Coordinates of C-alpha atoms and ligand atoms in Angstrom, one line a residue:
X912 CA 0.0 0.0 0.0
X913 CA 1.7 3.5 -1.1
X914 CA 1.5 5.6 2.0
X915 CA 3.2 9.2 0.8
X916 CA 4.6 9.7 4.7
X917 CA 6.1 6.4 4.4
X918 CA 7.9 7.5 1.7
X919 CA 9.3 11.0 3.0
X920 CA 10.4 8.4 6.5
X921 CA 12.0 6.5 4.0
X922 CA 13.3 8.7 2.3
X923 CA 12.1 8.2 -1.0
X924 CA 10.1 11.4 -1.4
X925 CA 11.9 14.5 -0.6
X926 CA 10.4 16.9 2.5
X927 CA 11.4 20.1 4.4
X928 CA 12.6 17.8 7.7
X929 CA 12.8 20.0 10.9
X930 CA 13.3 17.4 13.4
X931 CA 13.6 13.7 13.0
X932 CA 15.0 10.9 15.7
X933 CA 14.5 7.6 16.3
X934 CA 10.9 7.4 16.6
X935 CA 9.6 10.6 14.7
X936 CA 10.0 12.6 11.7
X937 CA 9.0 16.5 11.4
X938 CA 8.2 18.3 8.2
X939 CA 7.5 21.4 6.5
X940 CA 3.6 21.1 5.3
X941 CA 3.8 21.1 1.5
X942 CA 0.2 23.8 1.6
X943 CA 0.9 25.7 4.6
X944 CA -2.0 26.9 6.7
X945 CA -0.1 29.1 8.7
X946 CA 3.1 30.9 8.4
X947 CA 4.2 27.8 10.4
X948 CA 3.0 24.8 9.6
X949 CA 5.2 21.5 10.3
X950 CA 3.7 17.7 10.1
X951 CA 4.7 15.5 12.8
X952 CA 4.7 11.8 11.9
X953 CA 5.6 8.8 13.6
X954 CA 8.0 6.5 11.7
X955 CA 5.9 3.7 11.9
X956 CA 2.8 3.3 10.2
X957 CA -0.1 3.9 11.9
X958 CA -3.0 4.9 9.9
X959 CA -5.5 6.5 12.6
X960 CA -5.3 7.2 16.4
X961 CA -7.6 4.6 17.2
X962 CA -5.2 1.7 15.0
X963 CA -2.8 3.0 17.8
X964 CA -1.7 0.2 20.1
X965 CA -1.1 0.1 24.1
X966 CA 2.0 -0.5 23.4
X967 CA 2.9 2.6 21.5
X968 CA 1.7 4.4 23.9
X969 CA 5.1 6.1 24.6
X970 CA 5.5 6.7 20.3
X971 CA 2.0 8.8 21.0
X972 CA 3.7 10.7 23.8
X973 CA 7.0 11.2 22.1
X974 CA 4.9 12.9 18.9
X975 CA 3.9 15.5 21.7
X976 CA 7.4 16.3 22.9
X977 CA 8.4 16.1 19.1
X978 CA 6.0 19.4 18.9
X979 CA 7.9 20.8 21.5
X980 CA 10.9 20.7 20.0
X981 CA 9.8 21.5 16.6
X982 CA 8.2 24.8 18.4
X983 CA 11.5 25.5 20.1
X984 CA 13.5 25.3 16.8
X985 CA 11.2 27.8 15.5
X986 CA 10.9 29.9 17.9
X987 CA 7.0 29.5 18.8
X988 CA 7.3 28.3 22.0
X989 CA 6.7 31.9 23.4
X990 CA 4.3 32.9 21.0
X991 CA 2.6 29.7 21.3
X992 CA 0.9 27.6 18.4
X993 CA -2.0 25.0 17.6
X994 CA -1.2 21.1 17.6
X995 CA -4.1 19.2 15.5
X996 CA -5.0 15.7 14.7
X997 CA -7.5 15.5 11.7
X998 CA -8.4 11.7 12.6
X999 CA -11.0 10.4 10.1
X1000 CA -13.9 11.6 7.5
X1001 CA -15.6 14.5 9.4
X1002 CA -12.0 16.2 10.6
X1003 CA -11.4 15.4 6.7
X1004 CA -8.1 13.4 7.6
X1005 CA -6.8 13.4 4.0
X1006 CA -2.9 11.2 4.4
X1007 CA -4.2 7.6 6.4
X1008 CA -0.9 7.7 8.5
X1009 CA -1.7 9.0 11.8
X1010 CA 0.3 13.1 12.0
X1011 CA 0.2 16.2 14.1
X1012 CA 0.1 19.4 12.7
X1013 CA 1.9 22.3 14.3
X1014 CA 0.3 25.6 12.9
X1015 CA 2.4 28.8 14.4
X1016 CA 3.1 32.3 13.6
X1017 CA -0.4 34.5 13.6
X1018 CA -3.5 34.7 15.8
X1019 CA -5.7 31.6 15.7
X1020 CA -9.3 31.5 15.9
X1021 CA -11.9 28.7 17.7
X1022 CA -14.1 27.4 17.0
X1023 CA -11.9 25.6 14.0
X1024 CA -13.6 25.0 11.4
Ligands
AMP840 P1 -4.6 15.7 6.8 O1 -5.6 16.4 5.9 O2 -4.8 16.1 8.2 O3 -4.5 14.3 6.5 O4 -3.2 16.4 6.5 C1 -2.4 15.9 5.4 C2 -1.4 17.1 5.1 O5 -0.3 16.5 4.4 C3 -2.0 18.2 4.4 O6 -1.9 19.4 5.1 C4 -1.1 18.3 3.1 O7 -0.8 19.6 2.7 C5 0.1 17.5 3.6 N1 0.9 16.9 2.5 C6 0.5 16.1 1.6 N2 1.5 15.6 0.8 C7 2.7 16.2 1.4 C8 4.0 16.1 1.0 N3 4.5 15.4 0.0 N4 4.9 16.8 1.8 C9 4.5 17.6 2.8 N5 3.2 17.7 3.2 C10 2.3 17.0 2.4
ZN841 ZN1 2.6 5.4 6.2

């Protein structure tokens, strides 16, 4: 099954990598929503939040402290930015391997849409 965030983990596409380690790769969004906008992804393939397993748990957690750093990097962490999960149809989830997106750099508003 072709999973495009496979490839950029692989490799085998080319992306704007921010942060990466053993566990996690970050990534300049290739339509950014935000003057900031970086894609968290966990190396493994996990295609939803709820195909997430007990034991990856900690991989879950790390994707949070991945956003940290990323923010750091930036220099957001001050500012302060939006972490979302599109999981599914109705949050129209578009890539099926499970990402955070960091949005940063200008005033959000809530309700999202
Ligand atoms: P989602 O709609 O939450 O599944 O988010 C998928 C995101 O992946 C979108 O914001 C796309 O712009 C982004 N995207 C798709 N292909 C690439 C790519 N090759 N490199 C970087 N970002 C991508
Ligand atoms: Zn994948």
């Amino acid at each position: 099954m072709k999973c495009i965030f496979c490839d950029i983990v692989a490799g085998k596409m080319p992306a704007r990598t921010v942060y990466e380690d053993d566990q996690v790769v970050a990534f300049h969004d290739i339509n950014p929503q935000a003057p900031t906008h970086v894609l968290i992804v966990p190396r493994a393939h996990i295609p939803r939040l709820q195909d997430a397993a007990e034991e990856q748990a900690t991989l879950i957690g790390r994707l949070l402290l991945a956003a940290n750093r990323v923010a750091e990097r930036l220099g957001l962490d001050r500012s302060g930015y939006r972490v979302v999960i599109n999981n599914g149809p109705d949050a129209l989830q578009t890539v099926y391997h499970l990402h955070l997106h960091l949005l940063g750099g200008r005033r959000m508003s809530w309700p999202p849409g």
